[in-house]
Amino acid sequence: MPWYFKFMQIDIITILPELIQSPFEHSIIKRAIQKGLVKVNFINLRDYSLNKHRQVDDYSYGGGAGMVMMIEPIARCIEDLKSKNNYDEVIYMTPDGETLNQKMANTYSTLNNLIILCGHYKGIDERIRELFITKEISIGDYVLSGGELAAAVFCDSVIRLIPGAINDETSALTDSFQDDLLSPPVYTRPVDYKGIKVPEILLSGHAKKIEQWRMEQAIQRTKNRRPDLLK
Ligand code: 6GU
């Protein structure tokens, strides 16, 4: 455990809680939850519908294909959450949001209380964005069926950065993108697989030289694959 301790609560509003839960039940994210670094609540939006059919969407004014998520259930849900907690941000997962990157993940990992709203259908009534949403996030330039998978990606990128989530504290800092470089190649046993050998330097035991080699490889790989990162 690091010398300082932070606790984060993430409340995810969704119409498909089953869809989003599994990524939180494995590996680093599961352990972060078990260690008490973060609590993730899945809130079923339909619980906030007053309609006997638990309806949360309706036809789009002006016509056109695709339903729109209604204001009232979302407003009721967010107001209920806000009556019990103070939130740093109310995030809406949407393809027209700001594209997620490592810098954003770092920033969000320092916050304490987040609401994440997962959209569906053709989107949410614009007035929800005006009234409640403080940040809009996309995970890339392609369209998903709903915000759940995007929310899981966002949460994974953030939770693993909470101090203590990763055992080796330095490990998250050497990730690809953390210094705007891709990661160097890595190897494990066997030292020779069908004639393809592990680079000699990695077997040398020279910590300094190995570090230098890894930096060179990282720069070379970034030049070849993502020159845009080097600016
Ligand atoms: Cl956040 N939502 C949806 N529906 N599609 C996306 C996305 C989000 N980010 C990229 N594509």
mmCIF file of C-alpha atoms and ligand atoms in Angstrom:
data_model
loop_
_atom_site.group_PDB
_atom_site.id
_atom_site.type_symbol
_atom_site.label_atom_id
_atom_site.label_comp_id
_atom_site.label_asym_id
_atom_site.label_seq_id
_atom_site.Cartn_x
_atom_site.Cartn_y
_atom_site.Cartn_z
ATOM 1 C CA MET A 1 0.000 0.000 0.000
ATOM 2 C CA PRO A 2 1.402 3.472 -0.826
ATOM 3 C CA TRP A 3 1.984 5.997 1.965
ATOM 4 C CA TYR A 4 -1.102 7.910 0.914
ATOM 5 C CA PHE A 5 -4.427 6.235 0.345
ATOM 6 C CA LYS A 6 -7.195 7.296 -1.906
ATOM 7 C CA PHE A 7 -10.648 5.901 -2.342
ATOM 8 C CA MET A 8 -12.701 6.256 -5.470
ATOM 9 C CA GLN A 9 -16.381 5.562 -6.024
ATOM 10 C CA ILE A 10 -17.714 5.068 -9.532
ATOM 11 C CA ASP A 11 -21.478 4.892 -10.066
ATOM 12 C CA ILE A 12 -22.361 3.554 -13.501
ATOM 13 C CA ILE A 13 -25.885 4.176 -14.812
ATOM 14 C CA THR A 14 -26.904 1.597 -17.421
ATOM 15 C CA ILE A 15 -29.859 -0.298 -18.835
ATOM 16 C CA LEU A 16 -27.595 -3.373 -19.192
ATOM 17 C CA PRO A 17 -25.820 -3.985 -15.860
ATOM 18 C CA GLU A 18 -25.023 -7.596 -16.819
ATOM 19 C CA LEU A 19 -23.164 -6.420 -19.910
ATOM 20 C CA ILE A 20 -20.735 -4.219 -18.040
ATOM 21 C CA GLN A 21 -20.002 -6.192 -14.864
ATOM 22 C CA SER A 22 -17.555 -8.868 -16.000
ATOM 23 C CA PRO A 23 -14.566 -6.593 -16.721
ATOM 24 C CA PHE A 24 -14.644 -5.593 -13.039
ATOM 25 C CA GLU A 25 -14.466 -9.210 -11.857
ATOM 26 C CA HIS A 26 -10.965 -10.080 -13.062
ATOM 27 C CA SER A 27 -7.289 -9.267 -12.667
ATOM 28 C CA ILE A 28 -6.097 -5.825 -11.581
ATOM 29 C CA ILE A 29 -9.544 -4.239 -11.435
ATOM 30 C CA LYS A 30 -10.968 -7.040 -9.304
ATOM 31 C CA ARG A 31 -8.024 -6.741 -6.911
ATOM 32 C CA ALA A 32 -8.331 -2.948 -6.710
ATOM 33 C CA ILE A 33 -11.949 -3.436 -5.651
ATOM 34 C CA GLN A 34 -11.004 -6.165 -3.145
ATOM 35 C CA LYS A 35 -8.293 -3.923 -1.684
ATOM 36 C CA GLY A 36 -10.916 -1.216 -1.116
ATOM 37 C CA LEU A 37 -9.240 1.313 -3.434
ATOM 38 C CA VAL A 38 -12.382 1.689 -5.503
ATOM 39 C CA LYS A 39 -16.056 0.808 -5.257
ATOM 40 C CA VAL A 40 -18.042 0.405 -8.449
ATOM 41 C CA ASN A 41 -21.850 0.480 -8.324
ATOM 42 C CA PHE A 42 -24.011 -0.575 -11.251
ATOM 43 C CA ILE A 43 -27.297 1.281 -11.267
ATOM 44 C CA ASN A 44 -30.122 -0.038 -13.402
ATOM 45 C CA LEU A 45 -31.715 2.969 -15.059
ATOM 46 C CA ARG A 46 -35.009 1.115 -15.392
ATOM 47 C CA ASP A 47 -35.340 1.216 -11.598
ATOM 48 C CA TYR A 48 -35.910 4.949 -12.023
ATOM 49 C CA SER A 49 -38.673 4.644 -14.601
ATOM 50 C CA LEU A 50 -42.144 5.285 -13.183
ATOM 51 C CA ASN A 51 -43.692 3.590 -16.203
ATOM 52 C CA LYS A 52 -45.169 0.127 -15.612
ATOM 53 C CA HIS A 53 -43.177 -1.142 -18.601
ATOM 54 C CA ARG A 54 -40.024 0.372 -17.057
ATOM 55 C CA GLN A 55 -39.672 2.410 -20.229
ATOM 56 C CA VAL A 56 -36.603 4.635 -20.516
ATOM 57 C CA ASP A 57 -36.684 5.614 -24.208
ATOM 58 C CA ASP A 58 -39.169 7.250 -26.547
ATOM 59 C CA TYR A 59 -39.610 8.405 -30.156
ATOM 60 C CA SER A 60 -37.440 11.203 -31.484
ATOM 61 C CA TYR A 61 -39.179 14.571 -31.974
ATOM 62 C CA GLY A 62 -38.949 15.490 -35.636
ATOM 63 C CA GLY A 63 -39.069 11.845 -36.662
ATOM 64 C CA GLY A 64 -36.345 9.596 -37.954
ATOM 65 C CA ALA A 65 -35.104 6.178 -36.976
ATOM 66 C CA GLY A 66 -33.913 5.373 -33.471
ATOM 67 C CA MET A 67 -35.285 5.952 -30.018
ATOM 68 C CA VAL A 68 -34.010 8.602 -27.627
ATOM 69 C CA MET A 69 -33.364 8.101 -23.928
ATOM 70 C CA MET A 70 -35.893 10.130 -21.919
ATOM 71 C CA ILE A 71 -35.015 12.853 -19.423
ATOM 72 C CA GLU A 72 -37.066 11.837 -16.397
ATOM 73 C CA PRO A 73 -35.563 8.440 -15.465
ATOM 74 C CA ILE A 74 -32.012 9.762 -15.938
ATOM 75 C CA ALA A 75 -32.776 12.987 -14.048
ATOM 76 C CA ARG A 76 -34.387 11.060 -11.195
ATOM 77 C CA CYS A 77 -31.436 8.666 -11.050
ATOM 78 C CA ILE A 78 -28.723 11.361 -11.081
ATOM 79 C CA GLU A 79 -30.615 13.485 -8.531
ATOM 80 C CA ASP A 80 -30.949 10.449 -6.265
ATOM 81 C CA LEU A 81 -27.204 9.752 -6.484
ATOM 82 C CA LYS A 82 -26.367 13.423 -5.894
ATOM 83 C CA SER A 83 -28.551 13.498 -2.779
ATOM 84 C CA LYS A 84 -26.241 10.883 -1.224
ATOM 85 C CA ASN A 85 -22.857 11.951 -2.554
ATOM 86 C CA ASN A 86 -20.837 14.793 -4.024
ATOM 87 C CA TYR A 87 -19.449 14.055 -7.469
ATOM 88 C CA ASP A 88 -16.383 15.430 -9.213
ATOM 89 C CA GLU A 89 -17.786 14.716 -12.670
ATOM 90 C CA VAL A 90 -20.918 13.356 -14.334
ATOM 91 C CA ILE A 91 -19.568 11.631 -17.427
ATOM 92 C CA TYR A 92 -21.574 10.670 -20.505
ATOM 93 C CA MET A 93 -20.035 7.970 -22.700
ATOM 94 C CA THR A 94 -20.686 9.036 -26.297
ATOM 95 C CA PRO A 95 -18.897 8.808 -29.661
ATOM 96 C CA ASP A 96 -19.052 12.613 -29.957
ATOM 97 C CA GLY A 97 -17.162 13.111 -26.688
ATOM 98 C CA GLU A 98 -13.474 13.869 -26.137
ATOM 99 C CA THR A 99 -11.361 10.926 -27.293
ATOM 100 C CA LEU A 100 -9.850 9.078 -24.333
ATOM 101 C CA ASN A 101 -6.062 9.079 -23.996
ATOM 102 C CA GLN A 102 -3.535 8.239 -21.282
ATOM 103 C CA LYS A 103 -3.302 11.810 -20.050
ATOM 104 C CA MET A 104 -7.059 11.858 -19.427
ATOM 105 C CA ALA A 105 -6.875 8.484 -17.652
ATOM 106 C CA ASN A 106 -4.159 9.890 -15.377
ATOM 107 C CA THR A 107 -6.257 12.942 -14.561
ATOM 108 C CA TYR A 108 -9.430 10.968 -13.831
ATOM 109 C CA SER A 109 -7.502 8.539 -11.606
ATOM 110 C CA THR A 110 -6.910 11.423 -9.166
ATOM 111 C CA LEU A 111 -10.656 12.084 -8.690
ATOM 112 C CA ASN A 112 -12.824 10.548 -5.977
ATOM 113 C CA ASN A 113 -16.454 10.332 -7.061
ATOM 114 C CA LEU A 114 -17.677 9.795 -10.593
ATOM 115 C CA ILE A 115 -21.035 9.144 -12.213
ATOM 116 C CA ILE A 116 -20.859 7.485 -15.627
ATOM 117 C CA LEU A 117 -23.935 7.437 -17.828
ATOM 118 C CA CYS A 118 -24.022 4.824 -20.598
ATOM 119 C CA GLY A 119 -26.049 5.890 -23.612
ATOM 120 C CA HIS A 120 -28.105 3.712 -25.926
ATOM 121 C CA TYR A 121 -30.367 3.994 -28.928
ATOM 122 C CA LYS A 122 -29.885 7.269 -30.848
ATOM 123 C CA GLY A 123 -28.609 9.047 -27.772
ATOM 124 C CA ILE A 124 -29.987 10.923 -24.797
ATOM 125 C CA ASP A 125 -32.318 13.913 -24.788
ATOM 126 C CA GLU A 126 -30.053 16.920 -25.331
ATOM 127 C CA ARG A 127 -31.391 18.619 -22.185
ATOM 128 C CA ILE A 128 -29.776 15.923 -20.010
ATOM 129 C CA ARG A 129 -26.417 17.008 -21.369
ATOM 130 C CA GLU A 130 -27.198 20.658 -20.644
ATOM 131 C CA LEU A 131 -28.490 20.006 -17.142
ATOM 132 C CA PHE A 132 -26.372 17.202 -15.712
ATOM 133 C CA ILE A 133 -23.396 16.165 -17.805
ATOM 134 C CA THR A 134 -20.019 17.730 -16.997
ATOM 135 C CA LYS A 135 -17.779 15.582 -19.258
ATOM 136 C CA GLU A 136 -18.369 13.627 -22.476
ATOM 137 C CA ILE A 137 -15.940 10.851 -23.366
ATOM 138 C CA SER A 138 -15.480 8.681 -26.462
ATOM 139 C CA ILE A 139 -13.039 5.769 -26.705
ATOM 140 C CA GLY A 140 -12.317 6.191 -30.425
ATOM 141 C CA ASP A 141 -13.654 6.959 -33.877
ATOM 142 C CA TYR A 142 -15.999 4.023 -34.381
ATOM 143 C CA VAL A 143 -19.525 3.310 -33.211
ATOM 144 C CA LEU A 144 -20.467 0.860 -30.451
ATOM 145 C CA SER A 145 -23.975 -0.403 -29.733
ATOM 146 C CA GLY A 146 -23.981 1.334 -26.375
ATOM 147 C CA GLY A 147 -21.821 3.092 -23.842
ATOM 148 C CA GLU A 148 -21.254 0.050 -21.596
ATOM 149 C CA LEU A 149 -18.158 -1.377 -23.270
ATOM 150 C CA ALA A 150 -16.730 2.122 -23.574
ATOM 151 C CA ALA A 151 -17.396 2.742 -19.858
ATOM 152 C CA ALA A 152 -15.622 -0.515 -19.002
ATOM 153 C CA VAL A 153 -12.603 0.546 -21.097
ATOM 154 C CA PHE A 154 -12.556 3.971 -19.476
ATOM 155 C CA CYS A 155 -12.838 2.526 -15.945
ATOM 156 C CA ASP A 156 -10.087 -0.030 -16.603
ATOM 157 C CA SER A 157 -7.720 2.690 -17.839
ATOM 158 C CA VAL A 158 -8.448 4.792 -14.732
ATOM 159 C CA ILE A 159 -8.662 2.193 -11.945
ATOM 160 C CA ARG A 160 -5.326 0.533 -12.758
ATOM 161 C CA LEU A 161 -3.657 3.917 -12.145
ATOM 162 C CA ILE A 162 -4.994 4.326 -8.593
ATOM 163 C CA PRO A 163 -1.981 4.051 -6.266
ATOM 164 C CA GLY A 164 -1.825 0.481 -4.948
ATOM 165 C CA ALA A 165 -3.873 -1.066 -7.780
ATOM 166 C CA ILE A 166 -0.739 -2.447 -9.406
ATOM 167 C CA ASN A 167 1.628 -4.251 -7.038
ATOM 168 C CA ASP A 168 4.822 -3.045 -8.671
ATOM 169 C CA GLU A 169 4.328 0.693 -8.306
ATOM 170 C CA THR A 170 6.674 1.462 -11.170
ATOM 171 C CA SER A 171 4.863 -0.843 -13.548
ATOM 172 C CA ALA A 172 2.033 1.510 -14.506
ATOM 173 C CA LEU A 173 4.606 4.236 -15.099
ATOM 174 C CA THR A 174 6.433 2.161 -17.731
ATOM 175 C CA ASP A 175 3.261 1.480 -19.743
ATOM 176 C CA SER A 176 3.045 2.370 -23.389
ATOM 177 C CA PHE A 177 1.930 6.003 -23.763
ATOM 178 C CA GLN A 178 2.833 6.970 -20.203
ATOM 179 C CA ASP A 179 5.837 8.842 -21.622
ATOM 180 C CA ASP A 180 4.366 9.126 -25.141
ATOM 181 C CA LEU A 181 6.408 6.082 -26.205
ATOM 182 C CA LEU A 182 5.279 2.578 -27.100
ATOM 183 C CA SER A 183 6.634 -0.228 -24.921
ATOM 184 C CA PRO A 184 9.780 -2.122 -25.973
ATOM 185 C CA PRO A 185 9.595 -5.852 -26.862
ATOM 186 C CA VAL A 186 9.662 -8.327 -23.956
ATOM 187 C CA TYR A 187 10.738 -11.966 -23.762
ATOM 188 C CA THR A 188 10.479 -14.944 -21.405
ATOM 189 C CA ARG A 189 11.615 -18.608 -21.523
ATOM 190 C CA PRO A 190 12.759 -20.400 -23.598
ATOM 191 C CA VAL A 191 15.851 -18.449 -24.565
ATOM 192 C CA ASP A 192 15.770 -20.107 -28.007
ATOM 193 C CA TYR A 193 12.488 -20.923 -29.711
ATOM 194 C CA LYS A 194 13.032 -22.728 -33.037
ATOM 195 C CA GLY A 195 16.187 -20.717 -33.616
ATOM 196 C CA ILE A 196 14.686 -17.337 -32.706
ATOM 197 C CA LYS A 197 16.767 -16.131 -29.783
ATOM 198 C CA VAL A 198 16.144 -13.647 -27.000
ATOM 199 C CA PRO A 199 18.364 -10.568 -27.579
ATOM 200 C CA GLU A 200 21.744 -11.179 -25.896
ATOM 201 C CA ILE A 201 21.678 -7.902 -23.975
ATOM 202 C CA LEU A 202 18.663 -9.046 -21.907
ATOM 203 C CA LEU A 203 20.671 -12.042 -20.641
ATOM 204 C CA SER A 204 23.735 -9.940 -19.804
ATOM 205 C CA GLY A 205 22.707 -8.799 -16.332
ATOM 206 C CA HIS A 206 23.835 -5.228 -17.114
ATOM 207 C CA ALA A 207 20.906 -3.263 -15.692
ATOM 208 C CA LYS A 208 22.087 0.058 -17.143
ATOM 209 C CA LYS A 209 22.682 -1.343 -20.632
ATOM 210 C CA ILE A 210 19.359 -3.170 -20.579
ATOM 211 C CA GLU A 211 17.561 0.028 -19.614
ATOM 212 C CA GLN A 212 19.317 1.854 -22.447
ATOM 213 C CA TRP A 213 18.448 -0.904 -24.945
ATOM 214 C CA ARG A 214 14.792 -0.792 -23.911
ATOM 215 C CA MET A 215 14.676 2.972 -24.374
ATOM 216 C CA GLU A 216 16.220 2.660 -27.855
ATOM 217 C CA GLN A 217 13.727 -0.065 -28.780
ATOM 218 C CA ALA A 218 10.831 2.009 -27.455
ATOM 219 C CA ILE A 219 11.920 5.008 -29.532
ATOM 220 C CA GLN A 220 12.475 2.861 -32.638
ATOM 221 C CA ARG A 221 9.092 1.171 -32.270
ATOM 222 C CA THR A 222 7.374 4.520 -31.783
ATOM 223 C CA LYS A 223 9.129 5.970 -34.871
ATOM 224 C CA ASN A 224 8.016 2.988 -36.965
ATOM 225 C CA ARG A 225 4.461 2.577 -35.727
ATOM 226 C CA ARG A 226 3.309 5.847 -34.224
ATOM 227 C CA PRO A 227 5.479 8.729 -35.454
ATOM 228 C CA ASP A 228 2.625 11.048 -34.504
ATOM 229 C CA LEU A 229 3.434 10.453 -30.812
ATOM 230 C CA LEU A 230 6.976 11.838 -31.174
ATOM 231 C CA LYS A 231 5.833 15.243 -32.463
HETATM 232 CL CL1 6GU B 1 -18.401 6.215 -25.494
HETATM 233 N N1 6GU B 1 -20.198 5.076 -27.044
HETATM 234 C C1 6GU B 1 -20.589 4.489 -28.184
HETATM 235 N N2 6GU B 1 -21.858 4.119 -28.304
HETATM 236 N N3 6GU B 1 -19.789 4.296 -29.204
HETATM 237 C C2 6GU B 1 -18.519 4.687 -29.055
HETATM 238 C C3 6GU B 1 -18.032 5.288 -27.897
HETATM 239 C C4 6GU B 1 -18.926 5.478 -26.889
HETATM 240 N N4 6GU B 1 -16.738 5.584 -28.057
HETATM 241 C C5 6GU B 1 -16.428 5.147 -29.279
HETATM 242 N N5 6GU B 1 -17.495 4.616 -29.886
#
